[in-house]
Structures are given as C-alpha cells and as structure tokens.
XYZ file of C-alpha atoms in Angstrom:
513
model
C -5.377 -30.316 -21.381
C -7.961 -27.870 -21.605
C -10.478 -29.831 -20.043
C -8.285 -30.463 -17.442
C -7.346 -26.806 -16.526
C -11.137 -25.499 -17.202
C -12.267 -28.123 -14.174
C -12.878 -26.678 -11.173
C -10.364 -28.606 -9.268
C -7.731 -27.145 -11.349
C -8.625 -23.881 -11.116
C -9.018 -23.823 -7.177
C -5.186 -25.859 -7.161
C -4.131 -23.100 -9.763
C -5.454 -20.630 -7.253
C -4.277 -21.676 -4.004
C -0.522 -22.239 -5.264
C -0.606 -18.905 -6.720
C -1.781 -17.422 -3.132
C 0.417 -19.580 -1.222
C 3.211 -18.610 -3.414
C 2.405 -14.759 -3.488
C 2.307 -14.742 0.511
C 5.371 -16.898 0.669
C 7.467 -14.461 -1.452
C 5.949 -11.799 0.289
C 7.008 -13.395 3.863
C 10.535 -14.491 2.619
C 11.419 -10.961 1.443
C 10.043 -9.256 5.202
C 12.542 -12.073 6.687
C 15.168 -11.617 4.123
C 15.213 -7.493 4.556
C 14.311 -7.998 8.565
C 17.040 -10.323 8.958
C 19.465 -7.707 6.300
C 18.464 -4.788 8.740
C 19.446 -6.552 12.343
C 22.271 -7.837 10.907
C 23.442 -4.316 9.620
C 22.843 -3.167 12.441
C 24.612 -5.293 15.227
C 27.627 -4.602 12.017
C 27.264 -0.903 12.947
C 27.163 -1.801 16.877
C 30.551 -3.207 16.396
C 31.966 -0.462 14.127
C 30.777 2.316 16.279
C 32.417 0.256 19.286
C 35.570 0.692 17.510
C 35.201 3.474 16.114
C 34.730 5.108 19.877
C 37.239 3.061 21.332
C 39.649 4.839 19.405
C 38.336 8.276 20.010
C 38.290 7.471 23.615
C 42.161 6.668 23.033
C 43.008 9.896 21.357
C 41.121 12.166 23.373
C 42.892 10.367 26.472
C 45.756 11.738 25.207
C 47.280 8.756 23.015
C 49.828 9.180 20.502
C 49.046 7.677 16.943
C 51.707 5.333 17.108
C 49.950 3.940 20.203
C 46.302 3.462 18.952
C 44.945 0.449 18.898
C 44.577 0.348 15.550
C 44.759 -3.688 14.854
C 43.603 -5.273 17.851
C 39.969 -6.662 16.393
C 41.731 -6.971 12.493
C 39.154 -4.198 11.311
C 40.197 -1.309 9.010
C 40.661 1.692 10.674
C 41.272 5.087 9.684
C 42.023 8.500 11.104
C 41.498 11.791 9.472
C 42.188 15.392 10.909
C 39.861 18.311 10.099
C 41.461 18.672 6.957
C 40.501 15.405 5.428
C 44.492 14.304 5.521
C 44.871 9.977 6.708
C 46.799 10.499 10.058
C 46.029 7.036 11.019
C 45.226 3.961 9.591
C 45.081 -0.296 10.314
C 48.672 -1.162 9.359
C 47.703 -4.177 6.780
C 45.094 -1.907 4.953
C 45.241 -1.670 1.617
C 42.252 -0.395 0.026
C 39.338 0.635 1.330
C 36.341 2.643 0.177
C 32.767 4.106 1.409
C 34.755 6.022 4.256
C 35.754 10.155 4.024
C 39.250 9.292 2.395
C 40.428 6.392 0.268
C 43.517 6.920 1.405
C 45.672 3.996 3.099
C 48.747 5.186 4.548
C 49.374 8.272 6.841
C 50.879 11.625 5.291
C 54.576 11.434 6.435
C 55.053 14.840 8.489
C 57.565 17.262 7.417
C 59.774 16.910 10.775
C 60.931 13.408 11.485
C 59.465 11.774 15.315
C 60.992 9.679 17.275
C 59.167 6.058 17.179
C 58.544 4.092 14.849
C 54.726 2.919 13.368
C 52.631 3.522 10.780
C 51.690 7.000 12.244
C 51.934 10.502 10.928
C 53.084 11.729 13.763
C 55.435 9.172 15.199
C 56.698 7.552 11.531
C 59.079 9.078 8.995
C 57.655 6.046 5.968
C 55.620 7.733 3.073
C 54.059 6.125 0.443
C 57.402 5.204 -1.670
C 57.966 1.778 -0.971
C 59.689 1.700 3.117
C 63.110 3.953 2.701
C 64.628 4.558 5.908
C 64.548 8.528 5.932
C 62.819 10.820 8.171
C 62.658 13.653 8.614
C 63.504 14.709 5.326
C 61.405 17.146 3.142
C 61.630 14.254 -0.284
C 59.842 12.108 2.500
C 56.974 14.940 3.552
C 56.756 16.601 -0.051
C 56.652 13.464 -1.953
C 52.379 13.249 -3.719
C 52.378 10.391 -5.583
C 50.591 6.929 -4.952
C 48.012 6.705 -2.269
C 49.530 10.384 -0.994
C 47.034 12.071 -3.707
C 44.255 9.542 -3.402
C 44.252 10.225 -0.173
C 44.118 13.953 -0.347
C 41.725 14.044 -2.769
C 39.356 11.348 -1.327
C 39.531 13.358 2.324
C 38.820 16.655 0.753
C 35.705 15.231 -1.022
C 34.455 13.404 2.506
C 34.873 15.898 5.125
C 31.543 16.888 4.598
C 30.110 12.944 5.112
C 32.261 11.460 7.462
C 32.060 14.476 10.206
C 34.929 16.769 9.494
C 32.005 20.283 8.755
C 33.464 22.865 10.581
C 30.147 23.598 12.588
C 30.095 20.127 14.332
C 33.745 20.014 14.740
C 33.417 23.702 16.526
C 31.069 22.322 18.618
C 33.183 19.784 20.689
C 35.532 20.774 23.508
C 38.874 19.673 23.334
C 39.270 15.751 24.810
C 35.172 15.714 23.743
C 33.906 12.970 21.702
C 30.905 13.424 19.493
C 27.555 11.951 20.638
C 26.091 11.811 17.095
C 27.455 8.733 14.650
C 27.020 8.408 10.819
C 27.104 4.921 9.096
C 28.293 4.063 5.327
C 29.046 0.749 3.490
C 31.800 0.064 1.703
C 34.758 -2.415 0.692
C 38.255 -2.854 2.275
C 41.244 -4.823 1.278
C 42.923 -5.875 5.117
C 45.899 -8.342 5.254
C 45.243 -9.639 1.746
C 41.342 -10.486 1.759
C 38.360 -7.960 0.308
C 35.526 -7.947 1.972
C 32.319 -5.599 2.986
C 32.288 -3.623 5.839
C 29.703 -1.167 7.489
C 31.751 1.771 8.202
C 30.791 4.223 11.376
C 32.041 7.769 12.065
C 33.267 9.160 15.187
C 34.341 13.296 15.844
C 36.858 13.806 18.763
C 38.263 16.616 19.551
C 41.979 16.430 20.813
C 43.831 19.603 22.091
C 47.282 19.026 20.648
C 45.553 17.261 17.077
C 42.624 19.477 16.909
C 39.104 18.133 15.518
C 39.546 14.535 14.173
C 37.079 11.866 12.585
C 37.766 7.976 13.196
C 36.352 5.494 11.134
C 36.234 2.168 12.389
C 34.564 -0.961 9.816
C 32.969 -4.156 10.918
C 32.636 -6.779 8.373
C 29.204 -7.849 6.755
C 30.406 -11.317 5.794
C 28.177 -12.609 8.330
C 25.255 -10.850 7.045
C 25.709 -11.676 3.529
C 25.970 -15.193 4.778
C 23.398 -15.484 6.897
C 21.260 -13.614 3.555
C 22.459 -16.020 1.056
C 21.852 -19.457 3.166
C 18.400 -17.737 3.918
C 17.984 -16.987 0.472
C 18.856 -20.502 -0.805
C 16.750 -22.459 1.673
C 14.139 -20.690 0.429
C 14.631 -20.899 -3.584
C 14.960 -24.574 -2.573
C 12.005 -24.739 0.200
C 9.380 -22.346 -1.882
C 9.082 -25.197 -5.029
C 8.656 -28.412 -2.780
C 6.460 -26.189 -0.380
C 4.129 -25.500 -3.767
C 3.759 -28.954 -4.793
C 2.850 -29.896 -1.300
C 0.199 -26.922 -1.438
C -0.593 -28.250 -4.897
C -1.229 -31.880 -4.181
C -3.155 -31.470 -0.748
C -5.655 -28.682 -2.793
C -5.394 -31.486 -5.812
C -7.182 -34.344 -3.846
C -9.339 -32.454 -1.127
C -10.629 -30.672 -3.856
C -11.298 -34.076 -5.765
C -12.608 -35.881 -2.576
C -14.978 -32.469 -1.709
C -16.244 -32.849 -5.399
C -16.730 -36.360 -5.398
C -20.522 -36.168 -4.224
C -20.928 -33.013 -7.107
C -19.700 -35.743 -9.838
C -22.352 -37.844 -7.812
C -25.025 -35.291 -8.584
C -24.443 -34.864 -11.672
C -24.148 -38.374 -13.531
C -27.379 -39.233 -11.398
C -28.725 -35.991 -13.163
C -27.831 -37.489 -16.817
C -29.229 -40.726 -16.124
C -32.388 -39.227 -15.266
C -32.036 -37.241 -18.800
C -31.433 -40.173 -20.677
C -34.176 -42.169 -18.623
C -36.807 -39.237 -18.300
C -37.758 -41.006 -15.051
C -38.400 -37.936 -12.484
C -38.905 -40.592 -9.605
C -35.523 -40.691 -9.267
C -33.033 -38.554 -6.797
C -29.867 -37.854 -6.938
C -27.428 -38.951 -3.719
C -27.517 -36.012 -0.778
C -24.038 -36.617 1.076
C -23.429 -37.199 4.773
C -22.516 -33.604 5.208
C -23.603 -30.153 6.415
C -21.821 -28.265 3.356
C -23.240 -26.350 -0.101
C -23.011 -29.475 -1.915
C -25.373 -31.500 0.625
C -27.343 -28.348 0.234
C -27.322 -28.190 -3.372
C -28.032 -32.230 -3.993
C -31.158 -31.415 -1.567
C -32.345 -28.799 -3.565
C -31.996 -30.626 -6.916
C -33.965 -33.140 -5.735
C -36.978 -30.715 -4.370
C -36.682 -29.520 -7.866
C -36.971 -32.836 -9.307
C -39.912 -33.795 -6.814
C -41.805 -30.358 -7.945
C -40.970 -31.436 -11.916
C -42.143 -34.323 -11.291
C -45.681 -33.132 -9.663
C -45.686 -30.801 -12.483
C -45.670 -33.499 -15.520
C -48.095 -35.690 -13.605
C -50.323 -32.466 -13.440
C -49.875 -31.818 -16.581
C -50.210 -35.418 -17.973
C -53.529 -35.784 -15.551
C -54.938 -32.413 -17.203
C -54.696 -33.814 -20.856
C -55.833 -36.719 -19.615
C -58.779 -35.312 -18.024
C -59.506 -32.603 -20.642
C -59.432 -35.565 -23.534
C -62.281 -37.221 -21.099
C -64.544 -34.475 -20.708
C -63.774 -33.480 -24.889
C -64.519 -36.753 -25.866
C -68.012 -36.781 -24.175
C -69.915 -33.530 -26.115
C -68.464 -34.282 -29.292
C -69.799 -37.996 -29.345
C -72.836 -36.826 -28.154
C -72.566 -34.116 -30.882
C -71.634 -36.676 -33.367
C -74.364 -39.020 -32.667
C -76.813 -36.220 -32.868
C -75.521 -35.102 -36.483
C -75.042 -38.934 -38.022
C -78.879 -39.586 -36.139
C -80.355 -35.940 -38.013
C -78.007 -37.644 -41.464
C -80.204 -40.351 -40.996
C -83.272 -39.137 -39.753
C -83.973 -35.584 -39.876
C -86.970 -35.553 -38.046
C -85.400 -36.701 -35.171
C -82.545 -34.441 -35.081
C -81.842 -32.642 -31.823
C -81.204 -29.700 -32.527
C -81.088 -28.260 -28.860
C -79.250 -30.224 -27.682
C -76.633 -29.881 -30.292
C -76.619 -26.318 -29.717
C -76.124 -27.155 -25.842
C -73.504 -29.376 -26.802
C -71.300 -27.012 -28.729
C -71.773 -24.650 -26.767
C -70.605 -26.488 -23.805
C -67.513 -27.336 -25.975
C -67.199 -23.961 -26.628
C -66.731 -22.795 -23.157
C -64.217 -26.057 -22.370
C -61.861 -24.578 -25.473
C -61.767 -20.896 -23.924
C -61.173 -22.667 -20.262
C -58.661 -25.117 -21.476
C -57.223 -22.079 -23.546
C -56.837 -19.598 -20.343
C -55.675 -22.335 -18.401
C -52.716 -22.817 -21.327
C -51.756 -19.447 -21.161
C -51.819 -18.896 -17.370
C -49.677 -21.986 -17.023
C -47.047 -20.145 -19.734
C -46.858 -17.081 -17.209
C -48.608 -14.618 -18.455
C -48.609 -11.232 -16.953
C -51.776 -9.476 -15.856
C -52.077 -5.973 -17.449
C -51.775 -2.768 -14.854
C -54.464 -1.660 -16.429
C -56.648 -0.166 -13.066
C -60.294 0.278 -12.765
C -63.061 -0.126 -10.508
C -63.815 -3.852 -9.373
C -67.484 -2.229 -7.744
C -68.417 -1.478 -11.381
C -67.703 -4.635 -12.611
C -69.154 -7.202 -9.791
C -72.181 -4.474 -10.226
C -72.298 -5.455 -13.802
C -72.138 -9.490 -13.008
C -74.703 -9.226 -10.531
C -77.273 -7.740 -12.489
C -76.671 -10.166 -15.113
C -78.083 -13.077 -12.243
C -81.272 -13.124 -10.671
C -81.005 -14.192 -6.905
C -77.872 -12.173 -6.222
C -77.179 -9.170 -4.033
C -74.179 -6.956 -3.731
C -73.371 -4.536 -0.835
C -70.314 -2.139 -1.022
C -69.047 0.951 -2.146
C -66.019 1.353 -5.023
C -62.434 0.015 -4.806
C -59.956 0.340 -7.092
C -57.516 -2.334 -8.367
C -54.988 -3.106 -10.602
C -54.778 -6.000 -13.691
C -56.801 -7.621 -16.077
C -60.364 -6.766 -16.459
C -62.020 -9.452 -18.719
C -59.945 -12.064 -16.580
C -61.789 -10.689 -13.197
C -64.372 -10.564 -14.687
C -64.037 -14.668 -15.100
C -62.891 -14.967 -11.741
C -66.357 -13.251 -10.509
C -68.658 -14.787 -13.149
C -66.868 -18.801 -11.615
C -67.951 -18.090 -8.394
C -71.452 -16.240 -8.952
C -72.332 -19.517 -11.078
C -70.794 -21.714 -8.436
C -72.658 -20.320 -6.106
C -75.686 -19.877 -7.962
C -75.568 -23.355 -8.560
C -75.651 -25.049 -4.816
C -77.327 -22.299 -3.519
C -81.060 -22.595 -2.283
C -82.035 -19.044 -2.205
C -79.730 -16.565 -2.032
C -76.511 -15.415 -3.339
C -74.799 -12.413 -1.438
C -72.040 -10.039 -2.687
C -69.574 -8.356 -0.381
C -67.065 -5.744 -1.228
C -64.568 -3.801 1.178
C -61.248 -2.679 1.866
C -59.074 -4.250 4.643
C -55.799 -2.185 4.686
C -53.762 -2.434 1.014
C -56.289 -5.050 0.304
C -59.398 -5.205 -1.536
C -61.878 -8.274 -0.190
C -64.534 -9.509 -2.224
C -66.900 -12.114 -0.715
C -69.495 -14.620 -2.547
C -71.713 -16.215 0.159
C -74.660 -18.817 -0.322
C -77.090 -20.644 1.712
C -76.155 -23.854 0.393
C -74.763 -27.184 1.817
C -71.219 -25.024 1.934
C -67.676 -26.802 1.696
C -66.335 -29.591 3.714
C -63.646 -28.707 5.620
C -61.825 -31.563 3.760
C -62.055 -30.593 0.573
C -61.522 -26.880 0.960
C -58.117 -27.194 -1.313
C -59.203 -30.151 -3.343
C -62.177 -28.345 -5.166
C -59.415 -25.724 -6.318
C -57.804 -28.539 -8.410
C -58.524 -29.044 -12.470
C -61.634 -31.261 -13.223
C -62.234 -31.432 -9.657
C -66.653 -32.038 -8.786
C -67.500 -33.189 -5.412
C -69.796 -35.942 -5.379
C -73.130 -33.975 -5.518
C -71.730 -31.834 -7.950
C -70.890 -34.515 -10.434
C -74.086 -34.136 -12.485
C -73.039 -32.587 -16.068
C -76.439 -30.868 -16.361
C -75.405 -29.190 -13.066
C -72.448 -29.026 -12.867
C -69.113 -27.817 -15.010
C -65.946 -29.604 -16.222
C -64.280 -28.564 -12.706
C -62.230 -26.078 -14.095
C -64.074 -22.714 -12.733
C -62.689 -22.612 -9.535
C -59.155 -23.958 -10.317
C -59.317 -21.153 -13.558
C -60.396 -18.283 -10.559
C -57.494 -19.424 -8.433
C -54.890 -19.483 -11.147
C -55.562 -15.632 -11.816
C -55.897 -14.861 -8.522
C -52.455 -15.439 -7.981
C -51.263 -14.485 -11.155
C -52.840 -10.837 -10.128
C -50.716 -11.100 -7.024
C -53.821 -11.968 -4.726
C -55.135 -15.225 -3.233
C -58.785 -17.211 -3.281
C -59.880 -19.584 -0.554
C -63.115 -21.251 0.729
C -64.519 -21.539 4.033
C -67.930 -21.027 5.692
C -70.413 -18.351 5.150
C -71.622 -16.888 8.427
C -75.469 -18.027 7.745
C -74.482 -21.231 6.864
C -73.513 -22.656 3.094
C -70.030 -21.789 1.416
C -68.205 -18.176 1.162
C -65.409 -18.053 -0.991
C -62.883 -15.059 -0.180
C -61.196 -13.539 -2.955
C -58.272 -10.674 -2.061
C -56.336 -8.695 -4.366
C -53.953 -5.799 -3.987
C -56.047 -2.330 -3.832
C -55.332 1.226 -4.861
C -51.241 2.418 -3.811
C-alpha cells in the first residue's frame, strides 16, 4: 500500500479527485445559495403582492370584514399603529417572524354589525366563539392569544413598519413605497410550514397608519434545495470515481513509455553494455524528450569509457616501451658492466618521468579540477619560456590573466616544443589583447597542420605520421594536455595556418575584468 500511494500515478489520481472535488463543492454551494436566493426572492414577490393587495383594499376604503384575507390560503395579518391584530387569515393559528404573534383580532369594545373575523365588524374574542357582542367581558377579556398578541405587536412595531416617523410620512389612502422582508413559520388550516413574510404601511383615514403582512410559502424553495442537495450528495461520489478512474489509466497509459525507460535503464546496469538505448516514444511530450536525452547521455558515457579505456590502453603501450628498454639496459649492465648504457638509461627515465607527470595532470584535469584565480602577468611568463629556447621570438607588451600559473606555463612550454620541433627556422611569439580576451600566438615555418587533422592532433597519444619518430617526437599528449587546461581556465586552443606558411596554434583566455 505504500508503494502504491508513493507512485506517481497515485499521487496525480489523489490530486485530481481532490481538485475536482474541491471545485465541485465549491460550484454546488454557488448553485445551492444562487438557487436559495431566487427562490427567496420570487417568495417575497408573491408576499409583497399580497401584502399590497391588501393595502390597496384598505386604503380603497374596505372594511376588515371585507378584505381579502383568504383568497391565495396565505397567512395574513393586520396591525394598526399600535401593534394591536385588527386583521388576520381566518384559519391561522400560529404564526411567527411577523410584528405580532398574535392570531385573532382584538374584539372592539362596541359591538358592529357583520359578522367575520374582524375587529371592527366581529363581536368573537379569543374565548372559544360565544355569541356576545358588544359587551365589555367580550372587549376587556386578555387572556389567550389576546396578550400574545399585545405583547408580540408592541415588541414589532419597530420591524414590521409601525415607527411613528414612516407612518407620519404617508397621506391618508397612501401606501408605503418601501417593503421589509422576514422569515418565519405559520400554522394555516392545520399544516406548519415556512413562509417569507413582507411588510406593507398604508395609511387609511378612518383606521389611521396600518402595517399588513402578507406570507408566501418557502416549501418550494426548500424543495427545490433539498432535491438539489441530494442529487448532488448522490452525483459528487460517482462523479469522483469517474474523475478517479479516467486520471487512474491515462496516467498509467502516459507512463507506460517512463516504465519503458526505465527497465531498459536497469538492463543496461545489470549488462554494463552502453551500446544500448532506451525506447524514445512516438510522441512530442517530456517523456519523448526525456528518453532522448537519456540516451544522448548514454551515447556521451559511452564515448567517455571508450576514451577512457583507449587512454589506459594507450598509456600501458607507450609505459611498457621505456621501461623494457630500461630493463634491458639494467639486466645487460647486471651482466656486462662495460656495456651498460648509461645515457640512455638516463634518457629513458627521464622520458618516463615526464609520461607520469602528463598522465598525472591529465588524471586530475579529467576529475575537474579548478584553476586557481590566482592573476599575474602571462607577458612575464611566455618571456621566461622563450628565453629558455633558442630560435624563438616574442613580440608584445603585458596582459594580465587569471588561473593557474605552473599549468600555463605547461600549456606554453607544449606548444614552444611542438613548434620547436617541426619548425625549420623560426619560432615566433605573439601576445595581444582582442576585447575581454587575451590572444597568444605560436607560429612556425614548418610543414603546418592539415586541414584534416586540425582536431585530431588535439586527441591523447595522437602523432601524425611524420611525427611518429620517438626520438622526435612525444607520447601525443602535449597538445591534448594544453587543450584540456585551456578549457578548464575558461579559454579555448585551436590550430590553423601561420600567415608565412607552417602551423600557428591560437591560444585565448579570459583577460583582466
């Protein structure tokens, strides 16, 4: 299990599930509070319809008794500037969220003619439907809903748009332009429900300032919400595992060639055979790009351990010649000291000498050493290997550079000798600035460089054909040794011809900031 969710196709399935599902819940909720808010508010279209209906009905001069009051089956409710129920939905029985809790109308004090559950036009209070009106027991009496009622409307008058200062404002048979919403619960003909409740001021001459409330349910809403809301618990799950499977297996079939790569990459371990290559896909994508990479990296290993394989090989060949020659000189002086060779010998070991210190700087250039920073004046020093050869000139004033003395001072003492070496009279010294760049040139008069060969003679044990002679000529590491630092001092070294004829060999390094 914890290979499985440490793979990479796990953790971009993990991940794209997780950002599905974040962006899902994200979008539900926006629809789920969207669809909330339009529903409210058609809700509060309705109530506010009814709500000004009525108004429209009182300030036209309608009696309470003749309000339409139970036309749509919506609780209604009409309360003077005193907070007191005048009016109400005649199957109401409980309601709440409006300015009074009240249900029934206050029975007036003088009986009216009529009947209806009005104040105004209706001698019933609150005690259960005797027939008396117009009696003071049936006006005086404060029990039941009678208190509720007062006590509710004298704590809403403020909310449901009985303030003095708005009512003051309206002409009589006015109705207020301004509407306040609420939620809240009513109980009408038997069954509870939610209802968005909206309040209406009117102003009616023979009632004074009033305040209907008119409710329109919210069953659809909360209907519409909760099938919303399931189809979504229910949709969201199977929506995820369809998200999860599809990222499962393009992830497996986009990592197929990776898997590719990489067991062609441990059977190459196992093998150590660098000719191989792993398989580049048919595609354009980072993974065609990375197969084609590994395998330029596994073509320049490979180059690398067949240089490296061809340089022991070649420094065991040119080893093995002055010490049998040395060898054969000591057992033949054993034997015979009168015959023992003693220059040679020297010559020998010496030569062996200076193939250990090449072989040894070639070693440590190939482990990456750094040059020092160490700066000082390359004029000096080609000054001093000049004078240490007859034959050579030098023209030039100072320039200043950067790195490792004693290892340019190889570089210049390669190609002096080099040059020494196939010249036929002269050897000529150039030094200059071009730009950031210090130039140093070594021209001779010799038979110069075939065009050929111009990159060739910068490879280890590398001798043309007339330089093969080991009397003349080295082990073929000078030039590849000047090279090598060349670029290690952040410069370059190439060969071409010299203006008089023969070979000049260019040599530019990085001058004084």
């Amino acid at each position: 299990m914890r290979g499985l969710f440490g793979s990479v196709r796990a953790k971009a399935t993990l991940a794209a599930t997780v950002v599905v599902a974040i962006a899902l819940v994200a979008a539900g909720t926006a629809v789920l509070l969207s669809l909330r808010s339009n529903l409210n508010g058609q809700a509060g279209t309705q109530a506010e319809r009814s709500a000004r209906e009525v108004a429209a009905d009182l300030s036209g001069g309608a009696s309470y008794a003749r309000l339409r009051l139970d036309d749509d089956q919506r609780p209604v409710q009409v309360v003077d500037e005193k907070g007191v129920l005048v009016a109400s939905s005649e199957d109401l029985r409980r309601v709440s969220g409006t300015g009074t809790g009240a249900v029934r109308p206050r029975a007036p004090r003088t009986a009216a003619p009529g009947g209806g559950a009005t104040a105004d036009d209706h001698g019933d209070d609150d005690s259960g439907g005797d027939d008396t009106s117009g009696d003071d027991r049936g006006g005086d009496d404060r029990g039941g809903d009678d208190r509720g009622g007062d006590d509710a409307g004298k704590g809403g008058r403020g909310r449901g748009g009985g303030e003095d200062d708005d009512h003051a404002s309206l002409e009589p048979g006015q109705i207020g332009a301004e509407v306040s919403f609420s939620e809240g619960s009513a109980t009408l003909d038997g069954d509870t429900a939610d209802y968005r409740f909206a309040a209406v001021e009117v102003s009616v001459r023979s009632k004074g300032a009033l305040t209907v409330y008119a409710g329109a349910p919210l069953t659809a809403e909360q209907a519409a919400v909760r099938t919303a809301l399931t189809v979504m618990l229910i949709g969201l799950p199977l929506l995820l595992a369809v998200v999860a499977a599809v990222t499962w297996r393009v992830t497996r079939r986009a990592l197929r060639p990776v898997e590719g790569i990489r067991s062609e990459m441990a059977a190459i371990t196992a093998s150590e055979d660098l000719a191989r290559r792993v398989p580049v896909p048919d595609t354009r994508d980072e993974v065609a790009g990375l197969a084609r990479t590994t395998n330029e990296t596994l073509a320049a290993l490979e180059t690398s351990v067949e240089r490296q394989r061809r340089f022991v090989a070649d420094a065991s060949h040119e080893l093995r010649s002055p010490i049998a020659s040395l060898r054969t000189q000591l057992e033949v002086g054993a034997a015979h000291p009168e015959l023992l060779d003693v220059t040679g010998a020297v010559e020998d070991t010496v030569r062996l000498q200076r193939l250990a210190a090449d072989l040894l700087l070639l070693a440590r250039l190939d482990a990456g050493e750094r040059p020092s920073d160490t700066r000082f004046d390359l004029a000096a020093l080609v000054r001093e290997e000049v004078s240490r050869r007859p034959g050579v000139t030098m023209e030039g004033g100072s320039a200043e550079v950067a790195g490792s003395r004693g290892q340019l001072a190889r570089v210049l003492g390669n190609l002096l000798d080099n040059a020494r070496r196939h010249a036929r009279d002269r050897v000529e010294v150039t030094l200059r600035t071009e730009g950031p760049w210090t130039v140093l040139e070594v021209a001779d008069d010799g038979a110069g460089v075939p065009a050929a060969e111009r990159e060739r003679i910068f490879e280890r044990f590398v001798r043309l054909d007339e330089a093969r002679g080991r009397d003349d000529g080295g082990a073929g590491l000078g030039l590849a040794i000047a090279r090598d630092v060349a670029l290690r001092h952040g410069g370059t070294l190439t060969a071409g011809d010299a203006r008089g004829g023969g070979a000049l060999f260019t040599l530019r390094l990085p001058g004084h900031a």
